[in-house]
mmCIF file of C-alpha atoms in Angstrom:
data_model
loop_
_atom_site.group_PDB
_atom_site.id
_atom_site.type_symbol
_atom_site.label_atom_id
_atom_site.label_comp_id
_atom_site.label_asym_id
_atom_site.label_seq_id
_atom_site.Cartn_x
_atom_site.Cartn_y
_atom_site.Cartn_z
ATOM 1 C CA MET A 1 5.097 16.777 22.371
ATOM 2 C CA ILE A 2 2.970 15.028 24.996
ATOM 3 C CA ASP A 3 2.125 18.363 26.610
ATOM 4 C CA PHE A 4 1.072 19.706 23.220
ATOM 5 C CA PHE A 5 -1.554 16.976 22.832
ATOM 6 C CA LEU A 6 -2.700 17.053 26.460
ATOM 7 C CA ASN A 7 -3.135 20.830 26.573
ATOM 8 C CA ALA A 8 -5.716 20.644 23.812
ATOM 9 C CA TYR A 9 -7.993 18.611 26.104
ATOM 10 C CA LYS A 10 -7.692 20.736 29.264
ATOM 11 C CA ASN A 11 -11.090 22.392 28.856
ATOM 12 C CA VAL A 12 -12.821 19.597 26.946
ATOM 13 C CA PRO A 13 -15.709 17.729 28.664
ATOM 14 C CA LEU A 14 -14.914 14.131 29.629
ATOM 15 C CA TRP A 15 -17.772 12.735 27.538
ATOM 16 C CA HIS A 16 -16.379 14.585 24.505
ATOM 17 C CA ILE A 17 -12.977 12.959 25.036
ATOM 18 C CA GLY A 18 -14.731 9.595 25.415
ATOM 19 C CA LEU A 19 -16.481 10.027 22.060
ATOM 20 C CA GLU A 20 -13.227 10.995 20.376
ATOM 21 C CA PHE A 21 -11.583 7.896 21.861
ATOM 22 C CA LEU A 22 -14.376 5.721 20.400
ATOM 23 C CA VAL A 23 -13.747 7.296 17.007
ATOM 24 C CA PHE A 24 -10.048 6.544 17.473
ATOM 25 C CA VAL A 25 -10.617 2.849 18.282
ATOM 26 C CA PHE A 26 -13.328 2.080 15.741
ATOM 27 C CA GLY A 27 -11.565 4.080 13.024
ATOM 28 C CA ILE A 28 -8.399 2.015 13.380
ATOM 29 C CA LEU A 29 -10.425 -1.217 13.498
ATOM 30 C CA SER A 30 -12.168 -0.185 10.290
ATOM 31 C CA VAL A 31 -8.911 0.395 8.402
ATOM 32 C CA TRP A 32 -7.525 -2.904 9.738
ATOM 33 C CA PHE A 33 -10.604 -4.796 8.526
ATOM 34 C CA ALA A 34 -10.365 -3.041 5.135
ATOM 35 C CA LYS A 35 -6.774 -4.196 4.810
ATOM 36 C CA LYS A 36 -7.918 -7.778 5.433
ATOM 37 C CA GLU A 37 -10.863 -7.486 2.971
ATOM 38 C CA ASN A 38 -13.158 -8.125 5.924
ATOM 39 C CA ILE A 39 -16.705 -6.765 5.647
ATOM 40 C CA TRP A 40 -16.512 -5.569 9.263
ATOM 41 C CA VAL A 41 -14.724 -2.558 7.786
ATOM 42 C CA TYR A 42 -18.168 -1.014 7.290
ATOM 43 C CA PRO A 43 -20.011 -1.478 10.612
ATOM 44 C CA THR A 44 -16.920 -0.401 12.580
ATOM 45 C CA GLY A 45 -16.339 2.484 10.201
ATOM 46 C CA LEU A 46 -19.979 3.548 10.439
ATOM 47 C CA ILE A 47 -19.715 3.908 14.216
ATOM 48 C CA ALA A 48 -16.603 6.071 13.849
ATOM 49 C CA THR A 49 -17.994 8.308 11.119
ATOM 50 C CA VAL A 50 -21.399 8.926 12.718
ATOM 51 C CA ILE A 51 -19.740 10.031 15.972
ATOM 52 C CA SER A 52 -17.268 12.138 13.976
ATOM 53 C CA VAL A 53 -20.087 13.979 12.220
ATOM 54 C CA TYR A 54 -21.409 15.098 15.601
ATOM 55 C CA LEU A 55 -17.990 16.072 17.000
ATOM 56 C CA LEU A 56 -16.973 18.001 13.892
ATOM 57 C CA TYR A 57 -20.328 19.781 13.750
ATOM 58 C CA ILE A 58 -19.733 21.047 17.285
ATOM 59 C CA ALA A 59 -16.195 22.120 16.334
ATOM 60 C CA GLY A 60 -17.485 23.952 13.234
ATOM 61 C CA TYR A 61 -15.328 22.095 10.707
ATOM 62 C CA LEU A 62 -17.831 21.764 7.879
ATOM 63 C CA GLY A 63 -15.485 20.146 5.367
ATOM 64 C CA ASP A 64 -14.482 17.375 7.760
ATOM 65 C CA MET A 65 -18.102 16.971 8.849
ATOM 66 C CA MET A 66 -19.191 16.511 5.239
ATOM 67 C CA ILE A 67 -16.448 13.958 4.662
ATOM 68 C CA ASN A 68 -17.671 11.843 7.556
ATOM 69 C CA GLY A 69 -21.331 12.259 6.599
ATOM 70 C CA TYR A 70 -20.421 10.988 3.135
ATOM 71 C CA PHE A 71 -18.357 8.183 4.695
ATOM 72 C CA SER A 72 -21.441 7.105 6.646
ATOM 73 C CA ILE A 73 -23.546 6.915 3.479
ATOM 74 C CA MET A 74 -20.804 5.171 1.508
ATOM 75 C CA SER A 75 -20.278 2.708 4.370
ATOM 76 C CA ILE A 76 -23.848 1.524 3.889
ATOM 77 C CA TYR A 77 -23.349 1.326 0.106
ATOM 78 C CA GLY A 78 -19.976 -0.406 0.439
ATOM 79 C CA TRP A 79 -21.387 -2.818 3.042
ATOM 80 C CA TYR A 80 -24.068 -3.838 0.543
ATOM 81 C CA ASN A 81 -21.611 -3.975 -2.352
ATOM 82 C CA TRP A 82 -19.079 -6.164 -0.511
ATOM 83 C CA ALA A 83 -21.806 -8.454 0.831
ATOM 84 C CA LYS A 84 -23.350 -9.299 -2.558
ATOM 85 C CA GLY A 85 -23.111 -12.965 -3.445
ATOM 86 C CA THR A 86 -23.274 -16.024 -1.253
ATOM 87 C CA ASN A 87 -20.241 -17.849 -2.647
ATOM 88 C CA GLN A 88 -16.613 -16.744 -2.415
ATOM 89 C CA GLU A 89 -16.485 -16.666 -6.223
ATOM 90 C CA ASP A 90 -19.341 -14.173 -6.329
ATOM 91 C CA ASN A 91 -17.782 -11.724 -3.889
ATOM 92 C CA LEU A 92 -16.457 -8.406 -5.156
ATOM 93 C CA PRO A 93 -12.798 -8.872 -6.211
ATOM 94 C CA ILE A 94 -9.928 -6.414 -5.848
ATOM 95 C CA THR A 95 -9.311 -4.691 -9.189
ATOM 96 C CA ARG A 96 -7.631 -1.631 -10.668
ATOM 97 C CA THR A 97 -9.601 1.329 -11.950
ATOM 98 C CA ASN A 98 -10.379 1.463 -15.660
ATOM 99 C CA ASP A 99 -10.358 4.669 -17.726
ATOM 100 C CA LYS A 100 -14.024 5.389 -17.023
ATOM 101 C CA GLU A 101 -13.539 4.997 -13.266
ATOM 102 C CA LYS A 102 -10.488 7.270 -13.360
ATOM 103 C CA VAL A 103 -12.555 9.987 -15.058
ATOM 104 C CA ILE A 104 -15.360 9.522 -12.510
ATOM 105 C CA GLY A 105 -12.804 9.757 -9.699
ATOM 106 C CA ILE A 106 -11.346 13.027 -11.033
ATOM 107 C CA ALA A 107 -14.854 14.431 -11.523
ATOM 108 C CA LEU A 108 -15.846 13.411 -7.994
ATOM 109 C CA PHE A 109 -12.704 15.057 -6.608
ATOM 110 C CA LEU A 110 -13.387 18.363 -8.391
ATOM 111 C CA ILE A 111 -17.110 18.393 -7.626
ATOM 112 C CA THR A 112 -16.384 17.735 -3.946
ATOM 113 C CA ILE A 113 -13.987 20.670 -3.755
ATOM 114 C CA PHE A 114 -16.515 23.054 -5.302
ATOM 115 C CA VAL A 115 -19.397 21.762 -3.161
ATOM 116 C CA VAL A 116 -17.471 21.997 0.135
ATOM 117 C CA PHE A 117 -16.223 25.474 -0.771
ATOM 118 C CA GLY A 118 -19.772 26.483 -1.681
ATOM 119 C CA ILE A 119 -21.091 25.235 1.666
ATOM 120 C CA TYR A 120 -18.532 27.296 3.569
ATOM 121 C CA LYS A 121 -19.677 30.344 1.578
ATOM 122 C CA PHE A 122 -23.382 29.537 1.965
ATOM 123 C CA PHE A 123 -23.107 29.356 5.760
ATOM 124 C CA ASP A 124 -20.932 32.484 5.696
ATOM 125 C CA TYR A 125 -17.974 30.817 7.417
ATOM 126 C CA GLU A 126 -14.677 32.664 7.219
ATOM 127 C CA ILE A 127 -12.306 30.483 5.204
ATOM 128 C CA HIS A 128 -8.824 30.298 6.714
ATOM 129 C CA ASN A 129 -5.719 28.677 5.241
ATOM 130 C CA ASP A 130 -6.353 25.432 7.118
ATOM 131 C CA ASN A 131 -9.861 25.285 5.629
ATOM 132 C CA TYR A 132 -8.409 25.213 2.108
ATOM 133 C CA ILE A 133 -6.327 22.198 3.143
ATOM 134 C CA ASP A 134 -9.495 20.724 4.630
ATOM 135 C CA ILE A 135 -11.315 21.257 1.302
ATOM 136 C CA LEU A 136 -8.487 19.573 -0.643
ATOM 137 C CA ALA A 137 -8.509 16.600 1.741
ATOM 138 C CA SER A 138 -12.287 16.370 1.337
ATOM 139 C CA GLY A 139 -11.922 15.782 -2.409
ATOM 140 C CA ILE A 140 -9.251 13.137 -1.894
ATOM 141 C CA PHE A 141 -11.186 11.261 0.783
ATOM 142 C CA PHE A 142 -14.513 11.416 -1.065
ATOM 143 C CA THR A 143 -12.903 9.799 -4.114
ATOM 144 C CA GLY A 144 -10.981 7.268 -2.011
ATOM 145 C CA MET A 145 -14.128 6.121 -0.236
ATOM 146 C CA TRP A 146 -15.916 5.561 -3.549
ATOM 147 C CA TYR A 147 -12.981 3.512 -4.845
ATOM 148 C CA MET A 148 -12.967 1.471 -1.630
ATOM 149 C CA ALA A 149 -16.655 0.623 -2.052
ATOM 150 C CA LYS A 150 -15.719 -0.681 -5.517
ATOM 151 C CA LYS A 151 -12.647 -2.511 -4.107
ATOM 152 C CA LYS A 152 -10.272 -0.569 -6.335
ATOM 153 C CA ILE A 153 -6.657 -0.757 -5.173
ATOM 154 C CA GLU A 154 -6.195 2.941 -5.949
ATOM 155 C CA ASN A 155 -8.310 3.762 -2.902
ATOM 156 C CA TRP A 156 -5.254 3.112 -0.738
ATOM 157 C CA THR A 157 -3.112 5.545 -2.735
ATOM 158 C CA LEU A 158 -5.674 8.279 -2.081
ATOM 159 C CA TRP A 159 -5.981 7.350 1.614
ATOM 160 C CA ILE A 160 -2.199 7.594 2.002
ATOM 161 C CA ILE A 161 -2.050 11.036 0.366
ATOM 162 C CA GLY A 162 -5.063 12.304 2.316
ATOM 163 C CA ASP A 163 -3.813 10.931 5.631
ATOM 164 C CA ILE A 164 -0.416 12.591 5.201
ATOM 165 C CA ILE A 165 -2.199 15.901 4.571
ATOM 166 C CA VAL A 166 -4.515 15.799 7.596
ATOM 167 C CA VAL A 167 -2.047 14.558 10.228
ATOM 168 C CA PRO A 168 -0.432 18.014 10.620
ATOM 169 C CA LEU A 169 -3.808 19.692 9.985
ATOM 170 C CA TYR A 170 -5.469 18.046 12.992
ATOM 171 C CA ALA A 171 -2.362 18.652 15.126
ATOM 172 C CA TYR A 172 -2.514 22.344 14.206
ATOM 173 C CA ARG A 173 -6.191 22.443 15.198
ATOM 174 C CA GLY A 174 -5.421 20.927 18.599
ATOM 175 C CA LEU A 175 -7.155 17.616 17.802
ATOM 176 C CA GLY A 176 -4.256 15.501 19.017
ATOM 177 C CA MET A 177 -6.093 12.191 19.184
ATOM 178 C CA LEU A 178 -7.371 12.528 15.608
ATOM 179 C CA SER A 179 -3.922 13.560 14.402
ATOM 180 C CA PHE A 180 -2.373 10.479 15.996
ATOM 181 C CA GLN A 181 -5.181 8.338 14.583
ATOM 182 C CA TYR A 182 -4.485 9.504 11.036
ATOM 183 C CA LEU A 183 -0.785 8.862 11.537
ATOM 184 C CA ILE A 184 -1.698 5.251 12.333
ATOM 185 C CA PHE A 185 -4.073 5.299 9.328
ATOM 186 C CA THR A 186 -1.133 6.277 7.112
ATOM 187 C CA ILE A 187 0.933 3.303 8.265
ATOM 188 C CA LEU A 188 -2.019 0.917 7.909
ATOM 189 C CA ALA A 189 -2.894 2.304 4.464
ATOM 190 C CA ILE A 190 0.649 1.707 3.190
ATOM 191 C CA SER A 191 0.548 -1.835 4.587
ATOM 192 C CA ALA A 192 -2.926 -2.407 3.106
ATOM 193 C CA TYR A 193 -1.841 -1.183 -0.332
ATOM 194 C CA LEU A 194 1.059 -3.642 -0.350
ATOM 195 C CA GLU A 195 -1.206 -6.481 0.805
ATOM 196 C CA TRP A 196 -3.930 -5.725 -1.774
ATOM 197 C CA LYS A 197 -1.281 -5.393 -4.497
ATOM 198 C CA LYS A 198 0.062 -8.845 -3.610
ATOM 199 C CA ILE A 199 -3.454 -10.330 -3.722
ATOM 200 C CA LEU A 200 -4.157 -8.624 -7.055
ATOM 201 C CA ASN A 201 -0.880 -9.828 -8.599
ATOM 202 C CA ASN A 202 -1.577 -13.403 -7.442
ATOM 203 C CA LYS A 203 -5.026 -13.315 -9.070
ATOM 204 C CA ILE A 204 -3.543 -12.012 -12.310
ATOM 205 C CA GLN A 205 -0.992 -14.839 -12.330
ATOM 206 C CA GLU A 206 -3.781 -17.391 -11.808
ATOM 207 C CA TYR A 207 -5.409 -16.232 -15.025
#
């Protein structure tokens, strides 16, 4: 197993490995801060996603690149959204999605799939089986990031599903560090869901 991950980096420049390691560290920090409802989720996440856009562009994975480009934009939006208000009472609370937000989420998921597929076709990239998985994960992650910016607990459900999908995908592509990172993301996302659910239930009981 160790050889499998190490072999993927035999011919990779050292600076490239360094950038991937930064993505690894700041990505995990971002998920940890999100779990704790800490606004540092966004600056740490922004560092990871901007670097990822560059790395994935070089690798030619357009779906993943688009995901991280969108993450970068939504990190700025979410940063603003979480920071609104000067008092604790004014800060954005954890809530569940309402019917309207569920419909928006489904629409965002479907639109993302069609857009990513269209981009592959537009740039005349050959679509392999792993790209279809990539496209599916794109829709899940796009929707999850929007829910996170709104502090909807369902964001963690989508992160868990998406993470489970891309762990073997990145391993198959020889991106061992990213695969391991998303495995850690899966564990953190499950923990974060349970923590947010506890916070949400406590708030409901207070009312």
